[in-house]
Coordinates of C-alpha atoms and ligand atoms in Angstrom, one line a residue:
M38 CA 27.1 0.2 -7.0
V39 CA 26.2 3.9 -7.0
S40 CA 22.6 4.8 -7.0
R41 CA 21.8 7.9 -9.0
V42 CA 19.8 10.7 -7.2
I43 CA 18.4 13.1 -9.7
P44 CA 17.0 16.3 -8.1
V45 CA 13.5 17.1 -8.9
D46 CA 12.3 20.4 -10.3
P47 CA 11.6 23.3 -7.9
F48 CA 8.3 22.7 -6.2
D49 CA 5.8 24.0 -3.6
L50 CA 4.3 21.2 -1.5
V51 CA 1.3 22.2 0.6
I52 CA 0.4 19.6 3.2
F53 CA -3.2 20.1 4.3
G54 CA -3.2 18.4 7.7
G55 CA 0.4 19.3 8.1
T56 CA 0.2 18.9 11.9
G57 CA -1.5 15.5 11.8
D58 CA -0.2 12.1 12.6
L59 CA 0.5 11.0 9.0
A60 CA 2.3 14.3 8.2
R61 CA 4.5 14.0 11.3
R62 CA 5.2 10.3 11.1
K63 CA 5.6 9.7 7.4
I64 CA 5.4 12.7 5.1
L65 CA 7.8 15.2 6.8
P66 CA 10.5 12.7 7.9
G67 CA 10.3 11.3 4.3
L68 CA 10.8 14.8 2.8
Y69 CA 13.8 15.3 5.2
R70 CA 15.4 12.1 4.0
R71 CA 14.9 13.1 0.3
Y72 CA 16.5 16.5 1.2
L73 CA 19.5 14.6 2.8
A74 CA 19.7 12.4 -0.3
G75 CA 20.2 15.5 -2.5
Q76 CA 16.9 15.1 -4.3
M77 CA 15.3 18.3 -3.1
P78 CA 16.3 21.5 -5.0
E79 CA 17.3 24.6 -3.1
E80 CA 14.1 26.3 -4.3
A81 CA 11.7 23.6 -2.9
R82 CA 9.2 24.9 -0.3
I83 CA 7.0 22.9 2.1
I84 CA 4.0 24.6 3.5
G85 CA 2.0 23.0 6.3
A86 CA -1.7 24.0 6.6
A87 CA -4.2 23.3 9.3
R88 CA -6.8 25.1 11.5
T89 CA -4.6 25.5 14.6
E90 CA -2.8 28.8 14.8
H91 CA 1.0 28.6 14.4
D92 CA 3.5 31.0 12.8
D93 CA 6.3 29.7 10.6
A94 CA 8.8 29.4 13.4
E95 CA 6.4 27.4 15.6
Y96 CA 5.6 25.0 12.8
R97 CA 9.3 24.5 12.0
G98 CA 9.6 23.5 15.7
I99 CA 6.8 20.9 15.2
V100 CA 8.4 19.6 12.0
G101 CA 11.8 19.4 13.7
D102 CA 10.3 17.5 16.6
A103 CA 8.5 15.1 14.3
I104 CA 11.8 14.4 12.4
R105 CA 13.6 13.8 15.7
E106 CA 10.9 11.5 16.9
F107 CA 10.1 9.5 13.7
N108 CA 13.3 9.5 11.6
D109 CA 15.2 6.2 12.1
T110 CA 18.5 8.1 12.7
P111 CA 18.6 11.3 14.8
P112 CA 19.0 14.3 12.5
Q113 CA 22.1 16.5 12.7
D114 CA 21.5 20.2 13.6
G115 CA 23.0 21.7 10.5
P116 CA 21.2 19.8 7.9
L117 CA 18.0 19.9 9.9
E118 CA 18.1 23.7 10.1
D119 CA 18.8 24.0 6.4
F120 CA 15.8 21.7 5.7
L121 CA 13.6 23.7 8.0
D122 CA 14.4 26.9 6.2
R123 CA 12.2 25.6 3.4
V124 CA 9.3 25.0 5.7
G125 CA 6.4 27.4 6.4
Y126 CA 2.8 27.3 7.7
V127 CA -0.5 28.8 6.9
M128 CA -3.5 28.6 9.2
I129 CA -6.4 27.5 7.1
D130 CA -9.8 25.9 7.6
A131 CA -10.7 23.6 4.7
R132 CA -14.4 24.7 5.2
G133 CA -13.8 28.4 5.8
D134 CA -12.2 31.2 3.8
E135 CA -9.6 32.5 6.3
G136 CA -6.0 31.8 5.2
W137 CA -6.7 31.0 1.6
D138 CA -5.5 34.3 0.2
D139 CA -2.4 33.9 2.3
L140 CA -1.8 30.4 0.9
A141 CA -2.4 31.6 -2.7
S142 CA 0.2 34.4 -2.2
R143 CA 2.8 31.9 -1.0
V144 CA 2.4 29.4 -3.9
R145 CA 4.8 30.6 -6.6
E146 CA 4.2 30.9 -10.3
G147 CA 6.5 28.7 -12.3
A148 CA 7.1 26.1 -9.7
I149 CA 5.4 22.7 -9.6
R150 CA 2.6 22.9 -7.0
A151 CA 1.5 19.8 -5.2
F152 CA -1.3 19.7 -2.6
Y153 CA -1.2 16.8 -0.2
F154 CA -4.7 16.1 1.3
S155 CA -3.5 14.6 4.5
V156 CA -6.9 15.1 6.1
G157 CA -10.1 13.0 6.3
P158 CA -11.9 12.4 2.9
S159 CA -14.9 14.4 4.0
L160 CA -12.7 17.5 3.4
F161 CA -11.4 16.5 -0.1
G162 CA -14.3 18.3 -1.9
D163 CA -13.8 21.5 0.2
L164 CA -10.1 21.6 -0.5
A165 CA -10.5 20.9 -4.2
E166 CA -13.1 23.6 -4.6
R167 CA -11.1 26.2 -2.7
L168 CA -7.9 25.5 -4.5
H169 CA -9.9 26.2 -7.7
R170 CA -11.6 29.3 -6.3
Y171 CA -8.4 30.9 -5.0
G172 CA -6.7 30.3 -8.3
M173 CA -4.2 27.6 -7.3
A174 CA -5.6 24.8 -9.4
N175 CA -3.5 25.6 -12.6
D176 CA -2.1 23.0 -15.0
A177 CA 1.0 22.6 -12.9
A178 CA -1.0 21.6 -9.9
R179 CA -1.4 18.1 -8.6
I180 CA -3.3 16.8 -5.6
V181 CA -2.4 13.8 -3.5
V182 CA -5.2 12.0 -1.7
E183 CA -4.9 9.4 1.1
K184 CA -6.7 6.3 1.9
P185 CA -9.5 5.5 2.6
F186 CA -10.7 6.4 -0.9
G187 CA -14.4 5.8 -0.2
H188 CA -16.2 3.4 1.9
D189 CA -18.0 1.6 -0.9
L190 CA -18.6 2.1 -4.6
A191 CA -21.1 5.0 -4.2
S192 CA -18.8 7.0 -1.9
A193 CA -15.7 6.4 -4.0
R194 CA -17.6 7.6 -7.1
A195 CA -18.8 10.6 -5.2
L196 CA -15.2 11.4 -4.2
N197 CA -14.0 10.9 -7.8
D198 CA -16.8 13.1 -9.1
V199 CA -16.0 15.9 -6.6
L200 CA -12.3 15.9 -7.4
A201 CA -13.0 15.7 -11.2
Q202 CA -15.0 19.0 -10.9
H203 CA -11.7 20.8 -10.3
F204 CA -8.8 18.5 -11.5
E205 CA -8.1 16.3 -14.4
E206 CA -7.4 12.6 -13.7
G207 CA -3.8 13.3 -14.7
Q208 CA -3.5 15.6 -11.7
I209 CA -4.9 13.3 -9.1
Y210 CA -2.5 11.0 -7.2
R211 CA -4.4 8.4 -5.1
I212 CA -1.8 7.0 -2.7
D213 CA -1.5 3.3 -1.9
H214 CA 1.8 3.2 -0.1
Y215 CA 2.2 -0.5 -0.8
L216 CA 2.9 0.5 -4.4
G217 CA 5.8 2.7 -3.3
K218 CA 7.8 -0.2 -1.9
E219 CA 11.0 -1.1 -3.7
T220 CA 10.1 -4.7 -4.0
V221 CA 6.7 -4.0 -5.6
Q222 CA 8.5 -2.3 -8.4
N223 CA 11.1 -5.0 -8.4
L224 CA 8.3 -7.5 -8.9
M225 CA 7.6 -5.8 -12.3
A226 CA 11.3 -5.8 -13.1
V227 CA 11.6 -9.5 -12.3
R228 CA 8.5 -10.4 -14.3
F229 CA 9.0 -8.2 -17.3
G230 CA 12.8 -7.7 -17.4
N231 CA 13.7 -11.4 -17.4
M232 CA 13.0 -14.2 -19.8
L233 CA 13.1 -16.7 -17.0
F234 CA 9.8 -16.2 -15.2
E235 CA 7.1 -14.9 -17.6
P236 CA 6.8 -18.1 -19.7
L237 CA 6.0 -19.9 -16.5
W238 CA 3.8 -17.2 -15.0
N239 CA 0.4 -18.8 -15.7
A240 CA -2.1 -21.5 -14.8
Q241 CA -0.1 -24.2 -16.6
Y242 CA 2.9 -23.9 -14.3
V243 CA 1.7 -22.0 -11.2
D244 CA -0.1 -24.1 -8.7
H245 CA -1.4 -21.2 -6.6
I246 CA -0.5 -17.8 -5.3
Q247 CA -0.5 -16.7 -1.7
I248 CA -0.6 -13.1 -0.5
T249 CA -0.2 -12.5 3.3
V250 CA -0.2 -9.2 5.1
A251 CA 0.1 -9.9 8.8
E252 CA 0.3 -7.4 11.6
T253 CA 1.2 -8.1 15.3
V254 CA -0.5 -4.9 16.5
G255 CA -4.3 -4.6 17.2
V256 CA -6.4 -1.7 16.2
G257 CA -4.7 0.5 18.7
G258 CA -6.1 4.1 18.8
R259 CA -7.8 3.7 15.5
G260 CA -10.7 1.6 16.9
D261 CA -13.4 4.0 16.0
Y262 CA -12.4 4.2 12.4
Y263 CA -11.4 0.6 12.1
D264 CA -14.7 -0.8 13.4
K265 CA -16.6 1.0 10.6
S266 CA -14.1 -0.4 8.1
G267 CA -12.7 -3.9 8.9
A268 CA -9.9 -5.8 7.2
M269 CA -11.8 -6.1 3.9
R270 CA -12.2 -2.3 3.4
D271 CA -9.0 -1.3 5.2
M272 CA -6.6 -3.8 3.6
V273 CA -8.1 -6.0 0.9
Q274 CA -9.9 -3.5 -1.3
N275 CA -6.8 -1.5 -1.7
H276 CA -3.4 -3.0 -0.7
L277 CA -4.0 -6.7 -1.3
M278 CA -5.9 -6.0 -4.4
Q279 CA -3.0 -3.9 -5.8
L280 CA -0.5 -6.6 -5.0
L281 CA -2.7 -9.2 -6.7
C282 CA -3.0 -7.0 -9.8
L283 CA 0.8 -6.7 -10.1
I284 CA 1.2 -10.5 -9.8
A285 CA -1.7 -11.3 -12.2
M286 CA -1.6 -8.6 -14.8
E287 CA -0.5 -9.0 -18.4
P288 CA 2.7 -7.3 -19.5
P289 CA 1.9 -3.7 -20.3
A290 CA 3.2 -2.5 -23.7
K291 CA 5.4 -0.1 -21.9
Y292 CA 6.2 1.0 -18.4
D293 CA 4.0 4.0 -18.4
P294 CA 1.2 5.1 -16.1
D295 CA -1.8 4.3 -18.2
A296 CA -0.4 1.2 -19.8
V297 CA 0.3 -0.3 -16.3
R298 CA -3.0 0.9 -14.8
D299 CA -5.0 -0.4 -17.8
E300 CA -3.6 -3.9 -17.2
K301 CA -4.3 -3.7 -13.5
L302 CA -7.9 -2.7 -14.2
K303 CA -8.4 -5.7 -16.4
V304 CA -7.3 -8.0 -13.6
I305 CA -9.8 -6.4 -11.2
R306 CA -12.6 -6.7 -13.7
A307 CA -11.7 -10.4 -14.3
L308 CA -12.0 -11.2 -10.6
E309 CA -14.8 -13.7 -9.9
P310 CA -17.2 -13.0 -7.1
V311 CA -16.0 -14.9 -4.1
Q312 CA -18.2 -17.8 -2.8
P313 CA -19.2 -17.3 0.8
H314 CA -17.5 -20.6 1.8
H315 CA -14.3 -19.3 0.3
I316 CA -14.1 -16.5 2.8
V317 CA -13.1 -16.7 6.5
R318 CA -13.5 -13.7 8.7
G319 CA -12.0 -13.5 12.2
Q320 CA -11.8 -11.3 15.2
Y321 CA -8.9 -11.5 17.7
A322 CA -10.1 -12.7 21.1
A323 CA -9.1 -11.4 24.6
T324 CA -6.2 -13.0 26.4
P325 CA -5.9 -13.2 30.2
T326 CA -3.8 -10.0 30.1
E327 CA -5.1 -8.1 27.1
G328 CA -8.5 -7.2 25.7
G329 CA -9.7 -8.6 22.5
Y330 CA -10.9 -6.8 19.4
R331 CA -14.3 -5.9 20.8
D332 CA -12.6 -4.4 23.9
D333 CA -10.3 -2.4 21.7
V334 CA -13.1 -0.9 19.7
E335 CA -15.4 -0.6 22.7
A336 CA -18.2 -2.4 20.9
P337 CA -19.1 -5.6 22.7
R338 CA -21.2 -7.0 19.8
S339 CA -19.0 -5.7 16.9
R340 CA -19.2 -8.0 13.9
T341 CA -16.3 -6.3 12.1
E342 CA -13.5 -8.5 11.0
S343 CA -9.9 -7.9 12.1
F344 CA -8.8 -10.9 9.9
I345 CA -9.9 -12.2 6.6
A346 CA -8.7 -15.1 4.4
M347 CA -10.1 -15.7 0.9
K348 CA -9.7 -17.9 -2.1
M349 CA -10.0 -15.7 -5.2
H350 CA -10.0 -16.5 -8.9
V351 CA -9.0 -14.3 -11.8
S352 CA -11.1 -15.4 -14.7
N353 CA -9.0 -15.2 -17.8
W354 CA -6.9 -17.4 -20.0
R355 CA -3.7 -16.9 -18.0
W356 CA -5.1 -17.8 -14.6
A357 CA -8.2 -19.9 -15.1
G358 CA -8.4 -22.4 -12.3
T359 CA -5.4 -21.0 -10.3
P360 CA -6.4 -20.0 -6.8
F361 CA -5.1 -16.8 -5.2
Y362 CA -5.2 -17.3 -1.5
V363 CA -5.1 -13.9 0.3
R364 CA -5.2 -13.2 4.0
T365 CA -4.6 -10.3 6.3
G366 CA -5.1 -9.6 9.9
K367 CA -4.2 -7.9 13.1
R368 CA -2.7 -9.4 16.3
L369 CA -1.2 -12.3 14.3
R370 CA 2.0 -14.3 15.0
A371 CA 4.4 -12.0 13.2
R372 CA 4.6 -8.8 11.2
T373 CA 5.1 -9.8 7.6
S374 CA 3.9 -9.0 4.1
E375 CA 4.7 -11.6 1.6
I376 CA 3.6 -12.8 -1.9
A377 CA 4.4 -16.4 -2.7
V378 CA 4.1 -17.8 -6.2
V379 CA 4.0 -21.6 -5.7
F380 CA 4.9 -23.5 -8.9
K381 CA 3.5 -26.9 -9.8
D382 CA 5.2 -30.2 -9.2
T383 CA 7.4 -31.6 -12.0
P384 CA 5.2 -33.7 -14.2
H385 CA 7.2 -36.8 -13.3
S386 CA 9.8 -37.5 -10.7
I387 CA 12.7 -39.5 -12.1
F388 CA 13.9 -39.8 -8.5
G389 CA 11.0 -41.9 -7.3
P390 CA 8.5 -41.2 -4.4
E391 CA 11.2 -41.5 -1.8
A392 CA 12.7 -38.2 -3.0
G393 CA 9.6 -36.5 -1.7
G394 CA 7.6 -33.6 -3.2
H395 CA 9.5 -30.5 -4.0
R396 CA 8.2 -27.3 -5.5
N397 CA 9.8 -24.0 -6.7
V398 CA 8.4 -21.1 -4.7
L399 CA 9.1 -17.5 -5.5
A400 CA 8.6 -15.6 -2.3
I401 CA 8.5 -11.8 -2.5
Q402 CA 8.8 -10.2 0.9
L403 CA 7.6 -6.6 1.3
Q404 CA 8.2 -6.3 5.0
P405 CA 9.9 -6.3 7.4
N406 CA 12.8 -6.9 5.1
E407 CA 12.3 -6.3 1.4
G408 CA 13.6 -9.0 -0.9
M409 CA 12.9 -12.1 -3.0
T410 CA 13.8 -15.7 -2.6
L411 CA 13.4 -18.4 -5.1
S412 CA 13.5 -21.9 -3.7
V413 CA 15.0 -24.5 -6.0
T414 CA 15.5 -28.2 -5.5
I415 CA 19.0 -29.6 -5.4
K416 CA 20.6 -32.8 -4.3
E417 CA 21.5 -32.9 -0.6
P418 CA 25.3 -32.8 -0.6
G419 CA 27.2 -35.9 0.5
P420 CA 27.0 -39.6 0.0
G421 CA 23.9 -41.7 0.6
G422 CA 22.0 -41.6 -2.7
M423 CA 19.9 -39.0 -4.4
R424 CA 18.1 -37.1 -1.6
L425 CA 16.6 -33.8 -2.6
I426 CA 16.4 -30.6 -0.6
D427 CA 15.0 -27.2 -1.3
V428 CA 17.4 -24.3 -1.0
P429 CA 16.7 -20.6 -1.3
L430 CA 18.3 -18.5 -4.0
D431 CA 18.3 -15.3 -2.1
M432 CA 17.7 -12.2 -4.2
S433 CA 17.3 -9.8 -1.2
F434 CA 18.7 -6.4 -1.8
A435 CA 20.8 -6.3 1.3
E436 CA 22.9 -9.2 0.1
A437 CA 23.2 -8.3 -3.6
L438 CA 23.5 -4.5 -3.4
G439 CA 25.4 -4.0 -0.2
P440 CA 25.1 -0.9 1.9
E441 CA 23.3 1.0 -0.9
A442 CA 20.3 -1.2 -0.3
E443 CA 20.0 0.3 3.2
E444 CA 19.4 3.7 1.5
V445 CA 16.4 2.6 -0.5
P446 CA 13.8 5.3 0.0
D447 CA 10.7 4.3 1.9
A448 CA 7.4 4.1 0.1
Y449 CA 6.2 7.6 1.1
E450 CA 9.5 9.3 0.1
R451 CA 9.4 7.6 -3.3
L452 CA 5.8 8.4 -3.9
I453 CA 6.0 12.0 -3.0
M454 CA 9.0 12.5 -5.4
D455 CA 6.9 10.7 -8.1
V456 CA 4.2 13.3 -7.5
I457 CA 6.7 16.1 -8.1
R458 CA 8.0 14.4 -11.2
G459 CA 4.5 13.9 -12.4
N460 CA 4.7 10.1 -12.7
Q461 CA 1.4 8.4 -11.9
T462 CA 2.5 4.8 -12.5
L463 CA 2.4 3.9 -8.8
F464 CA -0.8 5.6 -8.0
M465 CA -4.3 4.3 -8.4
R466 CA -6.5 5.6 -11.1
G467 CA -10.1 6.5 -10.4
D468 CA -11.6 3.6 -12.4
E469 CA -9.3 1.1 -10.7
V470 CA -10.6 2.2 -7.3
E471 CA -14.2 2.0 -8.4
A472 CA -13.7 -1.4 -9.9
A473 CA -12.2 -2.7 -6.7
W474 CA -15.2 -1.4 -4.7
A475 CA -17.6 -2.9 -7.3
W476 CA -16.0 -6.3 -6.5
T477 CA -15.9 -5.7 -2.8
D478 CA -19.4 -4.3 -2.2
P479 CA -21.4 -7.4 -2.8
I480 CA -19.2 -9.5 -0.5
I481 CA -19.7 -7.0 2.3
A482 CA -23.5 -6.8 1.5
G483 CA -23.7 -10.6 1.8
W484 CA -22.2 -10.5 5.3
E485 CA -24.6 -7.9 6.3
A486 CA -27.6 -9.7 4.9
R487 CA -26.5 -12.9 6.7
N488 CA -25.5 -11.1 9.9
D489 CA -22.2 -12.9 9.5
V490 CA -20.2 -13.1 12.8
P491 CA -16.4 -13.4 12.5
K492 CA -14.7 -16.4 14.1
P493 CA -12.6 -15.6 17.2
Y494 CA -8.9 -16.3 17.0
D495 CA -6.1 -16.2 19.5
A496 CA -3.8 -13.2 19.5
G497 CA -0.4 -14.3 18.4
S498 CA -1.8 -17.1 16.2
S499 CA -2.1 -17.4 12.4
G500 CA -5.8 -16.6 12.5
P501 CA -9.0 -18.8 12.9
E502 CA -8.8 -22.6 12.3
D503 CA -11.2 -22.1 9.4
A504 CA -8.5 -20.3 7.5
T505 CA -6.3 -23.3 7.8
A506 CA -9.2 -25.4 6.5
L507 CA -9.6 -23.1 3.5
T508 CA -6.3 -24.2 1.9
A509 CA -6.3 -27.7 3.5
R510 CA -9.6 -28.5 1.7
D511 CA -7.7 -28.0 -1.6
G512 CA -4.8 -30.1 -0.4
R513 CA -2.6 -27.0 0.1
S514 CA -1.3 -25.2 3.1
W515 CA -0.6 -21.6 4.0
R516 CA 3.0 -20.6 4.4
E517 CA 4.1 -20.0 7.9
I518 CA 3.6 -16.5 9.2
K519 CA 7.1 -15.5 10.3
S520 CA 9.1 -12.3 10.1
Ligands
NAP626 P1 -5.0 13.5 12.2 O1 -3.8 13.1 13.0 O2 -6.3 13.5 12.8 O3 -4.6 14.9 11.5 C1 -5.6 15.6 10.8 C2 -5.0 16.9 10.3 O4 -5.9 17.6 9.6 C3 -4.5 17.8 11.4 O5 -3.4 18.5 11.0 C4 -5.7 18.8 11.6 O6 -5.2 19.9 12.2 C5 -6.1 18.9 10.1 N1 -7.5 19.3 10.0 C6 -8.6 18.7 10.5 N2 -9.7 19.4 10.1 C7 -9.3 20.4 9.3 C8 -10.0 21.4 8.6 N3 -11.3 21.6 8.6 N4 -9.2 22.3 7.8 C9 -7.9 22.2 7.8 N5 -7.2 21.2 8.4 C10 -7.9 20.3 9.2 O7 -5.1 12.5 10.9 P2 -4.0 11.6 10.2 O8 -3.8 10.3 11.0 O9 -2.8 12.5 10.0 O10 -4.7 11.2 8.9 C11 -4.9 12.1 7.8 C12 -5.5 11.4 6.6 O11 -4.5 10.4 6.2 C13 -6.8 10.6 6.9 O12 -7.6 10.6 5.8 C14 -6.3 9.2 7.2 O13 -7.3 8.2 7.0 C15 -5.2 9.1 6.2 N6 -4.1 8.1 6.6 C16 -3.5 8.2 7.8 C17 -2.5 7.3 8.1 C18 -1.7 7.4 9.4 O14 -0.8 6.6 9.6 N7 -2.0 8.3 10.3 C19 -2.2 6.2 7.2 C20 -2.9 6.1 6.0 C21 -3.9 7.1 5.7 P3 -6.2 21.0 12.9 O15 -7.0 20.2 13.9 O16 -5.3 22.0 13.6 O17 -7.0 21.6 11.8

């Protein structure tokens, strides 16, 4: 199977925050891999921009080091040099005026121009305003903004407003890197490209849905940021919400940015407020050898959650009464991101009670290995009567597509190329983000009003006991967290 790599049009990509962690770990190595894949035209230019003084040569050194450190395979000198020839640097302060004329002179007329705001959101307004003032915000310009997009509805609205003063919505690319994953797009292909699933994709046939995003790491060096955010703001409001939308949305009339985003927005607006007893918040506790969450964030009385589990409901005809159990947390048993669609039991078992209960489950794995498995019930081979077992029909890319699957671009690579191509399907629209905050804000306000304290859980576990009870109360159980 040969995958087609279509080079994008010539572009200038300016990375504000081009020396930062995100640029070095994700954006620059991702661009290098797209160059290796033949997707980057000869005329493409990448310009790093930040306050620290560097000339082009020094910045190329930084970029080369980042690619050596963060690319999975060590780069070869020849291709790396060739890639670095496209890289330059401008010293700029988002809040000052130095460097902006220089940047404006480097951005070429006639090429696509993309400005990646890989800086804190407090600088978004300054950058947008200066891009406009220095004549770079033309119709071919597009801006890419990173999470967090706001801290609540009011701040998200303020960010949307400030960006809208200088750019049309069609020029604003709000990144949620979960949407760039191959499997997330494959989910849409499976749902809307097959006759098999969609007729069953509703409350009549689906018992419940589980979405799990589990990490083994703690808050690491991000304690300061994380403690002001917590799992709800950091993960649920954006990533888990987006995954839920793709599972729950109606078929869009066509695979086009606004058609897809209109349907996602309807899902968010159909979300019921979550009852307090349908939410479990947790915080990882200290072990004999390692500190707990409160040690990591250096806040002995912190009430921020590093784990959350919730039962959610989408209030519409398709999903009435079907629970969506979502959970995410840090320092859990394994690193995994999985969506599981658990179908109902057959209405009647012709095999009798001794055959046991069996259910079809479509499990969509986003990490560590992307793929899908559909469990089906068959007869256990051999003599001895009709005993039933569940076997997985493995739809993982590695099996089906062979070595080509290894070359699937990572989320950032794909999304950056989508920016250059001008395809917003996998980016969040402003109204989606606001709707997600409008649903999230009252929940957080409720915790604050009640002085809610998260339940401690053991590092390396599946989260607090209460999370187990959340599904057990309904006669269901969480899927095992395993990688
Ligand atoms: P970082 O490591 O602190 O880097 C910040 C970058 O911005 C540096 O290049 C810094 O360089 C530059 N900068 C800071 N103030 C500036 C100013 N006034 N004018 C121009 N440049 C300025 O941060 P990061 O981790 O890369 O994160 C960047 C953004 O991405 C943040 O919004 C973060 O929330 C988001 N994000 C990061 C990750 C991640 O994995 N790191 C993941 C998701 C989202 P100078 O100090 O030289 O100016």
